[in-house]
PDB file of C-alpha atoms in Angstrom:
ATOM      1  CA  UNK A   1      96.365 -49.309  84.056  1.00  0.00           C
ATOM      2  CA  UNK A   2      92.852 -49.662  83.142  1.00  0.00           C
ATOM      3  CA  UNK A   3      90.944 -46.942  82.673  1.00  0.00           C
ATOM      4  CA  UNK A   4      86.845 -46.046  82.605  1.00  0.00           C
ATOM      5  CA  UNK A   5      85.539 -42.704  81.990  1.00  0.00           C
ATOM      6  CA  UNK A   6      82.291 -41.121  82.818  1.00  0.00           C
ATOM      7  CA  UNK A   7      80.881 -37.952  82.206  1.00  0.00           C
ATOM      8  CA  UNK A   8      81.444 -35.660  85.420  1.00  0.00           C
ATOM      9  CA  UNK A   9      77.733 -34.755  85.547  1.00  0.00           C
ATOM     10  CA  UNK A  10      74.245 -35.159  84.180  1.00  0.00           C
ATOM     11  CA  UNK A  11      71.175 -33.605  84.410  1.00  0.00           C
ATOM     12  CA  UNK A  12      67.417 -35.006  83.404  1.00  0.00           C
ATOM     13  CA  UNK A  13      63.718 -33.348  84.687  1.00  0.00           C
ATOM     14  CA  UNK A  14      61.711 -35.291  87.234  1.00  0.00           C
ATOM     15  CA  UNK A  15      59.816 -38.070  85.138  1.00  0.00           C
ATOM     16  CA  UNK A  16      62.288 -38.555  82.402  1.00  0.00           C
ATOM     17  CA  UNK A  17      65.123 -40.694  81.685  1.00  0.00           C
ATOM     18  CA  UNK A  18      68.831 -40.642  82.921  1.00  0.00           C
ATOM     19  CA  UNK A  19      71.232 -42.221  80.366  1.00  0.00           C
ATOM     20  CA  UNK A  20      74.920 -42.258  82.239  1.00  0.00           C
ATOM     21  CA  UNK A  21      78.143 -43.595  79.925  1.00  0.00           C
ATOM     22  CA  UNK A  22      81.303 -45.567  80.759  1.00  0.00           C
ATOM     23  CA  UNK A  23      83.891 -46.131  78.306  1.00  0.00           C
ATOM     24  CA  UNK A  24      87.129 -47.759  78.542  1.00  0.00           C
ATOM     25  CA  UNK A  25      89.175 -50.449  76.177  1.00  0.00           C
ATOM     26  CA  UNK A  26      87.482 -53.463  74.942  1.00  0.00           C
ATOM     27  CA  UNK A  27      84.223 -52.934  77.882  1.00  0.00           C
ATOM     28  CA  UNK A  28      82.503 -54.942  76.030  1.00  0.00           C
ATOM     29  CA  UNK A  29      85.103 -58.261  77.190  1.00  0.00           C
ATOM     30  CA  UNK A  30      84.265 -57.394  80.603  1.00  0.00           C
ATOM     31  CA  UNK A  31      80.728 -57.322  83.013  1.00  0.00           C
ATOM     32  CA  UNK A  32      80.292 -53.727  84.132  1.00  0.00           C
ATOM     33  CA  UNK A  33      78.763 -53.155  87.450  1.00  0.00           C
ATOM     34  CA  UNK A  34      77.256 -50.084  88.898  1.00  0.00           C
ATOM     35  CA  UNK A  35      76.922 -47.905  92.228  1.00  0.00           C
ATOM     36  CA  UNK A  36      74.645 -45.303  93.449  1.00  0.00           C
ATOM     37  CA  UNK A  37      75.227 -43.194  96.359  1.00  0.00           C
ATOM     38  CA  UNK A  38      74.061 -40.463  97.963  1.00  0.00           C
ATOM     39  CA  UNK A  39      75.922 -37.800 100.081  1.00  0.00           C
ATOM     40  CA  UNK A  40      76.746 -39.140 103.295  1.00  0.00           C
ATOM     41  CA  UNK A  41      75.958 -42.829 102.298  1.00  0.00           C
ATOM     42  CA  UNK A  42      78.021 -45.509 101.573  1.00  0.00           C
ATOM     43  CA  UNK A  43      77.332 -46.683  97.863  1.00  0.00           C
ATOM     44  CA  UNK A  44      74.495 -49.316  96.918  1.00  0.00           C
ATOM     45  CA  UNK A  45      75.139 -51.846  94.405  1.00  0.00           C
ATOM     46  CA  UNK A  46      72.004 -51.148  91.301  1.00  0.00           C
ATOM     47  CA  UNK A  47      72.875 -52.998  88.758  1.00  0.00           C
ATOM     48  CA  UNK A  48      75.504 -55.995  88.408  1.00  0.00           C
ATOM     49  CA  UNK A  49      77.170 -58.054  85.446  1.00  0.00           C
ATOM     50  CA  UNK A  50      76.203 -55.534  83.050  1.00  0.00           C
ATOM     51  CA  UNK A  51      72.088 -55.660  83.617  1.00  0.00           C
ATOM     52  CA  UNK A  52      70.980 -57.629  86.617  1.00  0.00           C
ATOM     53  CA  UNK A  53      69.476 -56.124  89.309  1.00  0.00           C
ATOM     54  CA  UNK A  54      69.787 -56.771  92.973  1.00  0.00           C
ATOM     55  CA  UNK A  55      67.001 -57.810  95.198  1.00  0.00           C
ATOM     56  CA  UNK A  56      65.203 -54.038  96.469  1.00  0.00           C
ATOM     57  CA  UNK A  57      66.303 -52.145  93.165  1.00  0.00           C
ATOM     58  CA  UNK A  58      63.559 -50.449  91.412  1.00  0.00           C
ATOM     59  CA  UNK A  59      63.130 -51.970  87.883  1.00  0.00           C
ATOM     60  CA  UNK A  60      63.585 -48.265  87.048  1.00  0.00           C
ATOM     61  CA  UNK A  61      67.036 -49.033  87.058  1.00  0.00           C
ATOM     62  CA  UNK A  62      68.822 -50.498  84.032  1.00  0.00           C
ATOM     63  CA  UNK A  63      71.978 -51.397  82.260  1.00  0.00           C
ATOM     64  CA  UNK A  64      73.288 -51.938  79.021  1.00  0.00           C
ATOM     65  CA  UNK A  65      76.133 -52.567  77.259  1.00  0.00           C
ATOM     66  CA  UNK A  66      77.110 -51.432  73.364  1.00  0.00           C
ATOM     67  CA  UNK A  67      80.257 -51.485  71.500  1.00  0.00           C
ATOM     68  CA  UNK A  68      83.526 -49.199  73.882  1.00  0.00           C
ATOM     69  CA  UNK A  69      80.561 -48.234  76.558  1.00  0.00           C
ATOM     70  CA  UNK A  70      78.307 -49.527  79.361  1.00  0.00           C
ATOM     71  CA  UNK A  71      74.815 -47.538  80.272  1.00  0.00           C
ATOM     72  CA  UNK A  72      73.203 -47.127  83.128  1.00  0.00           C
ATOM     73  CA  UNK A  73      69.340 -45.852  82.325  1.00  0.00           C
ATOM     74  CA  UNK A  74      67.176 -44.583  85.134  1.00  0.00           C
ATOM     75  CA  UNK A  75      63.575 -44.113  83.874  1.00  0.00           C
ATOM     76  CA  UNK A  76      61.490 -42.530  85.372  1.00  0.00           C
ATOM     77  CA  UNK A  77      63.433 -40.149  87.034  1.00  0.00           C
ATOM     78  CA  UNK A  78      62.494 -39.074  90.989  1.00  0.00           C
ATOM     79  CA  UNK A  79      64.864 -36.305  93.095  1.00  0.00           C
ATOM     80  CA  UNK A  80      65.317 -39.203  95.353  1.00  0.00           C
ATOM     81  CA  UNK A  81      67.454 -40.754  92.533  1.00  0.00           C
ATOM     82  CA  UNK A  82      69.889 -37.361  92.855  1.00  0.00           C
ATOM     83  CA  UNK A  83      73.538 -39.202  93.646  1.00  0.00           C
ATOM     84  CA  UNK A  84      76.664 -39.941  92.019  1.00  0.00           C
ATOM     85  CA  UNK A  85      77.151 -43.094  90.439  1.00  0.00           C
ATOM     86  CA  UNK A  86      79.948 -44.879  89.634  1.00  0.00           C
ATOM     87  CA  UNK A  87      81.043 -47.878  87.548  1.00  0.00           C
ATOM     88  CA  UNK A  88      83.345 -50.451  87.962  1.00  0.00           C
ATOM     89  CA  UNK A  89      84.941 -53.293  86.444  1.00  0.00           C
ATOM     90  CA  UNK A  90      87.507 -56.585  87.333  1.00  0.00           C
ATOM     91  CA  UNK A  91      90.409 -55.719  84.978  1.00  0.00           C
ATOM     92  CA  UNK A  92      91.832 -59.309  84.858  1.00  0.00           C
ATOM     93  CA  UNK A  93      95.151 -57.947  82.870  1.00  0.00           C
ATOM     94  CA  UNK A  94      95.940 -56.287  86.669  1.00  0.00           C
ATOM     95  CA  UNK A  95      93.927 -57.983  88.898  1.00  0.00           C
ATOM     96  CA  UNK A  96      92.107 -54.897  90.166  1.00  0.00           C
ATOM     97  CA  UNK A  97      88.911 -53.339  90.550  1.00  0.00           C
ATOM     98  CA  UNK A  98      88.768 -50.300  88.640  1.00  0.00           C
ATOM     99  CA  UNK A  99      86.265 -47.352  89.496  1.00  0.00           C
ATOM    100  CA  UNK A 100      84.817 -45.184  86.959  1.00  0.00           C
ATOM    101  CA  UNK A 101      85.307 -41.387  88.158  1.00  0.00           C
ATOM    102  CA  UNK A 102      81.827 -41.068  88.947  1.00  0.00           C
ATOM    103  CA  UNK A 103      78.627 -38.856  87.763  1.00  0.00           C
ATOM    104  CA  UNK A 104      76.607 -36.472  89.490  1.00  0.00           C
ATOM    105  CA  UNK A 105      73.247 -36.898  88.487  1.00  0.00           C
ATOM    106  CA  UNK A 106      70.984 -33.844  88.931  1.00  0.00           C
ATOM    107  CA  UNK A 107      67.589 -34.332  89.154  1.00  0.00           C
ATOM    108  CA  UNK A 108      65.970 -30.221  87.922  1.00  0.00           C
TER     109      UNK A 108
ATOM    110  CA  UNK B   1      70.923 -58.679 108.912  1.00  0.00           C
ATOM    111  CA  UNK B   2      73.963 -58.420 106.603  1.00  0.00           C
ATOM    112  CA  UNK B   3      76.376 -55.934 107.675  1.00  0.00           C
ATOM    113  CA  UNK B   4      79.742 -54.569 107.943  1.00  0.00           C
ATOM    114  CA  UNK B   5      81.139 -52.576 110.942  1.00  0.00           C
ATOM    115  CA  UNK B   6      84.835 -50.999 110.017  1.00  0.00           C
ATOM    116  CA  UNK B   7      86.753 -49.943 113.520  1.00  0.00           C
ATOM    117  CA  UNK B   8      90.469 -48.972 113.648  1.00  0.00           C
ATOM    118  CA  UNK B   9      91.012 -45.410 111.835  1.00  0.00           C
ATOM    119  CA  UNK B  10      91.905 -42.091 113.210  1.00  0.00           C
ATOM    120  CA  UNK B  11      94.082 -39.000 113.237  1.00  0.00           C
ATOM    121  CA  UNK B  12      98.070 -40.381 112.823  1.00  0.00           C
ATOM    122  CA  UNK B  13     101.194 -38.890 111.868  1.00  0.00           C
ATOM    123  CA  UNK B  14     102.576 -39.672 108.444  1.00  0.00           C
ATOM    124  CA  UNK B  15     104.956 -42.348 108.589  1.00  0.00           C
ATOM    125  CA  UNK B  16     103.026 -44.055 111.274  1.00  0.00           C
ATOM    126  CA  UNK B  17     101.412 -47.667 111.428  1.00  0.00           C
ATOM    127  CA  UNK B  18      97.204 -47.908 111.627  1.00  0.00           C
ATOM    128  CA  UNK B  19      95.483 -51.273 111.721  1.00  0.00           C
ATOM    129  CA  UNK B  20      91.773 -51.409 110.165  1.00  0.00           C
ATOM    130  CA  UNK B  21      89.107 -54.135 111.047  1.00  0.00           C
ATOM    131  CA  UNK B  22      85.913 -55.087 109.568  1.00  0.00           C
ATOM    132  CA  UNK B  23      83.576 -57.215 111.183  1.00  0.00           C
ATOM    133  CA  UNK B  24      81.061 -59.233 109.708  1.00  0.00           C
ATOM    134  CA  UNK B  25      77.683 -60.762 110.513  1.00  0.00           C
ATOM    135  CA  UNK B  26      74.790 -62.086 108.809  1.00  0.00           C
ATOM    136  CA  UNK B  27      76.412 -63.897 106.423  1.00  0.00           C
ATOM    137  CA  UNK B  28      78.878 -66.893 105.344  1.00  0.00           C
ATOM    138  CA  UNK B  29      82.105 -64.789 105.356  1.00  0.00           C
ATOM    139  CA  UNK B  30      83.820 -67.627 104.720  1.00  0.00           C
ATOM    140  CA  UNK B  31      82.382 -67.890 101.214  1.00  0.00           C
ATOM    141  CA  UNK B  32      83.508 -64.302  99.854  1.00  0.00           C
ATOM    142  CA  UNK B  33      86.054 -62.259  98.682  1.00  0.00           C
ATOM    143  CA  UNK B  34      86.685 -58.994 100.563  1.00  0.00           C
ATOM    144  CA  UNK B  35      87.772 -55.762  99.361  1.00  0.00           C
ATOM    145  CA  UNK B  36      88.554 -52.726 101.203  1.00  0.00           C
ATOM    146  CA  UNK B  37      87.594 -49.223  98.914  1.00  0.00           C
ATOM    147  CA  UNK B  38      88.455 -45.577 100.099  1.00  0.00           C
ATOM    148  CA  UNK B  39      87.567 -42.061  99.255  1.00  0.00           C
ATOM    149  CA  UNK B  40      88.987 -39.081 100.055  1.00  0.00           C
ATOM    150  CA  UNK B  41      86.795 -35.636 101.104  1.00  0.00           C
ATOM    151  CA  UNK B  42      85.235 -34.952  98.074  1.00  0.00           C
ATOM    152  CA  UNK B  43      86.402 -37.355  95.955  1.00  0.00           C
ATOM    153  CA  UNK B  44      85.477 -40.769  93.745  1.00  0.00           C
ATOM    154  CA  UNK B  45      85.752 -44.190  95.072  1.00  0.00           C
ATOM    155  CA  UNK B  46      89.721 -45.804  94.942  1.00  0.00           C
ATOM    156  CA  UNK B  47      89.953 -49.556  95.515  1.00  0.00           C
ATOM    157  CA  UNK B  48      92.332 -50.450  97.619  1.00  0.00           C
ATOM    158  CA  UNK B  49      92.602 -54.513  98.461  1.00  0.00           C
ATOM    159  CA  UNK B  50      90.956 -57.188  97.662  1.00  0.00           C
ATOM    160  CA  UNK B  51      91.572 -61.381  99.334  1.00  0.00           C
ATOM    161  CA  UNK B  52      89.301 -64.289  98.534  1.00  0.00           C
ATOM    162  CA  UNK B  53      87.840 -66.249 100.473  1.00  0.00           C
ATOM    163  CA  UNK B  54      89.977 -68.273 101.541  1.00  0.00           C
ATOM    164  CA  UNK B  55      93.367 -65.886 101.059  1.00  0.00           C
ATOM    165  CA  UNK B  56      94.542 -67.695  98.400  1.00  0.00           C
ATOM    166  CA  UNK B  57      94.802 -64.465  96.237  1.00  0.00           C
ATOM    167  CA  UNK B  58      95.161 -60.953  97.485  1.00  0.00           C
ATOM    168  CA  UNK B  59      96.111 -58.109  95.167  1.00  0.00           C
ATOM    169  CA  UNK B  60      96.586 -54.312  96.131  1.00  0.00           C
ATOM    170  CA  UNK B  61      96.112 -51.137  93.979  1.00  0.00           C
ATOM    171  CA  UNK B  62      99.156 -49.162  93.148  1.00  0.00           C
ATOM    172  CA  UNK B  63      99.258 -46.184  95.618  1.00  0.00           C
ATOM    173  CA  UNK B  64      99.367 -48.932  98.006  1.00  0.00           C
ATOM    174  CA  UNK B  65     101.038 -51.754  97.154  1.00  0.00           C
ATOM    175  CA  UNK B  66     104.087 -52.774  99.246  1.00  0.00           C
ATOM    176  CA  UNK B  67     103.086 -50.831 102.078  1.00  0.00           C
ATOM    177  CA  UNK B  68      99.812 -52.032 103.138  1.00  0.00           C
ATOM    178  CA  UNK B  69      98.796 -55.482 104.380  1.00  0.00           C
ATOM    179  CA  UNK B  70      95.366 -57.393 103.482  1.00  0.00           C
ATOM    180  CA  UNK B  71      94.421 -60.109 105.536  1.00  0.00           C
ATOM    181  CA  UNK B  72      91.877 -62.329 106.900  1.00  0.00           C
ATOM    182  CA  UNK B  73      90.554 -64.818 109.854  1.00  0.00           C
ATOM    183  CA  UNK B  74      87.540 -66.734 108.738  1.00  0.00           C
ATOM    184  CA  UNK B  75      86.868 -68.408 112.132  1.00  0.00           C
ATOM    185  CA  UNK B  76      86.608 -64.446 113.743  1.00  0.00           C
ATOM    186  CA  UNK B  77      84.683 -63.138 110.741  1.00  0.00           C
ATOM    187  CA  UNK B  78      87.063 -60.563 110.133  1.00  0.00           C
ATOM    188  CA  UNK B  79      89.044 -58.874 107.508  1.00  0.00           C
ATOM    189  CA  UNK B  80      92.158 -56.148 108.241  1.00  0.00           C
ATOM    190  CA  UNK B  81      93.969 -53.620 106.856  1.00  0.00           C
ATOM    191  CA  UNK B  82      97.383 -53.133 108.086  1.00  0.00           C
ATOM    192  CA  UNK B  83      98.783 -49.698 106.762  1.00  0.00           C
ATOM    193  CA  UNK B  84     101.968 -49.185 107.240  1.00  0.00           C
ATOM    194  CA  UNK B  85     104.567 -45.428 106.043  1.00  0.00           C
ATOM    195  CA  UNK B  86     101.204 -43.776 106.275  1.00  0.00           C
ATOM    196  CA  UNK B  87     101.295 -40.396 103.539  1.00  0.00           C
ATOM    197  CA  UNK B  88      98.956 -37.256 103.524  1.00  0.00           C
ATOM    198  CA  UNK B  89      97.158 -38.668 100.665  1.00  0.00           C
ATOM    199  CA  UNK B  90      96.392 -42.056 102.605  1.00  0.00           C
ATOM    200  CA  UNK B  91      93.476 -39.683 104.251  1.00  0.00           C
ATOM    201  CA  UNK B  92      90.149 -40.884 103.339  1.00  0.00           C
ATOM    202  CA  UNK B  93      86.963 -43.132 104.277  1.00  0.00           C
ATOM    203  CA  UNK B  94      87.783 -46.891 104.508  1.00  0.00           C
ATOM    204  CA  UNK B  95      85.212 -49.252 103.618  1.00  0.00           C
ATOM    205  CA  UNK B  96      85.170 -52.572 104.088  1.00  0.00           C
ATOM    206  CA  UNK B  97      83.096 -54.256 101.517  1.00  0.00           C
ATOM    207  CA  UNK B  98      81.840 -57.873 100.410  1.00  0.00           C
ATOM    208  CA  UNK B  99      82.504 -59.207  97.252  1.00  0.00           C
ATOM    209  CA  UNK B 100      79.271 -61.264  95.672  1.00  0.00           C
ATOM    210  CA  UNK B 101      81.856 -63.747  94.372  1.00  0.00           C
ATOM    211  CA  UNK B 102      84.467 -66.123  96.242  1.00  0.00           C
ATOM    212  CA  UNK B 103      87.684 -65.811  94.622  1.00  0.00           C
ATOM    213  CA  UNK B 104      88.914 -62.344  92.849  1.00  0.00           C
ATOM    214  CA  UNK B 105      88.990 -63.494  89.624  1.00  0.00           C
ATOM    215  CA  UNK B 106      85.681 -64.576  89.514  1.00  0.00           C
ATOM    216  CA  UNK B 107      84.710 -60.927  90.738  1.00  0.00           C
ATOM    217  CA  UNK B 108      80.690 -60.794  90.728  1.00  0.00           C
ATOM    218  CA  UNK B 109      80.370 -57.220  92.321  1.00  0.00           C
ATOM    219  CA  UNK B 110      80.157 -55.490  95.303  1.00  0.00           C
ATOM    220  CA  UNK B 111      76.916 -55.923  96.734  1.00  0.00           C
ATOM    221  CA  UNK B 112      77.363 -55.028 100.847  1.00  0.00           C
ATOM    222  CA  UNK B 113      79.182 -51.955 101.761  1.00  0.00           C
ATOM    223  CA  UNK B 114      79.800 -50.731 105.655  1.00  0.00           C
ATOM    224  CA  UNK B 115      79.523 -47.019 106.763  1.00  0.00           C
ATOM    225  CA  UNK B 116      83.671 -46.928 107.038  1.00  0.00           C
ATOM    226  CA  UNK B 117      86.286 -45.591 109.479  1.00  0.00           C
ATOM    227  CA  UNK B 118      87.787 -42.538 108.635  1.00  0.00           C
ATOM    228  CA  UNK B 119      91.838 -42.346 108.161  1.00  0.00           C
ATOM    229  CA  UNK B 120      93.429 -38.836 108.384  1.00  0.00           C
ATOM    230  CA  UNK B 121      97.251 -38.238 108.220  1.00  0.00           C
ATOM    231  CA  UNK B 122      98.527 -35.135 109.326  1.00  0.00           C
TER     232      UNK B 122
END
């Protein structure tokens, strides 16, 4: 089965920029999407098909997509932005959704 | 207001039956795929089902396949989630989620997420 990795955590000072990964086989043949949420919450769509953003999300938020990973930048970094985030992909070869295992972003 | 209100879990002995419903509002449910997506206490997101719009595909993840049921009723703007030889590691928040797109292989994203019903087996 597919699979997409993420680093477990990251950590960034208030003001600067978060850079989160997600690798998995041949990402770059697929749109990446990506979820933030907080403890307690469910998740919040930021960014979809790789770099659009929907309708409410800060422009801080970004992604990108190079090569065998996907990004997700937050500039600009505020402790309200402190949340996991996951990625996720259609894997047409299975026909599921596959979930990165998230990263805990720490905001120092 | 777009939303999603999940109903049916609880505490249930493994090997037993639960039925989850999500009802919609504020939207065309008609017109989108569905997907229900669990986590367990402390843990990352697992999808679980997914039917589009109009339940012409419906695909399940592994852990579940063959023992859970995914369905739909357009006309009651609802979407369900039969389980069936619940198992410890069922236990987890359900969500019942939109899909931005109509059909699953056109998946767009999953841009409307409800608070969940929590499923423990014990």
């Amino acid at each position: 089965s597919y699979v997409l990795t993420q680093p477990p955590s990251v950590s960034v000072a208030p003001g600067k920029t978060a850079r989160i990964s997600c690798g998995g086989d041949n990402i770059g043949n697929k749109r990446v999407h990506w979820y933030q949420q907080k403890p307690g919450q469910a998740p919040v769509l930021v960014v979809y098909d790789d770099t659009d953003r929907p309708s409410g999300i800060p422009e801080r938020f970004s992604g990108s997509h190079s090569g065998d990973a996907a990004t997700l930048t937050v500039s600009m970094v505020e402790a309200g932005d402190e949340a996991d985030y996951y990625c996720q992909v259609w894997d047409s070869s299975s026909d599921h959704v596959v979930f990165g295992g998230g990263t805990k972003l720490t905001v120092l | 207001e777009v939303q999603l209100a999940e109903s049916g879990g609880g505490l249930v002995q493994p090997g037993r039956s639960l039925r989850l419903s999500c009802a919609a509002s504020g939207f065309t449910f008609s017109d989108y795929a569905m997907h229900w997506v669990r986590q367990a206490p402390g843990k990352g997101l697992e999808w679980v089902s997914g039917i589009s719009w109009n339940s012409g595909g419906i695909e399940y993840g592994d852990s579940v396949k063959g023992r859970f049921t995914l369905f739909r009723d357009n006309a009651k703007k609802s979407l369900y989630l039969q389980m069936n030889s619940l198992r410890p590691d069922d236990t987890a928040l359900y969500y019942c989620v939109k899909d931005r797109g109509a059909a699953l292989g056109r998946h767009k994203g999953l841009d409307v997420w409800g608070q969940g019903t929590t499923v423990t087996v014990s």
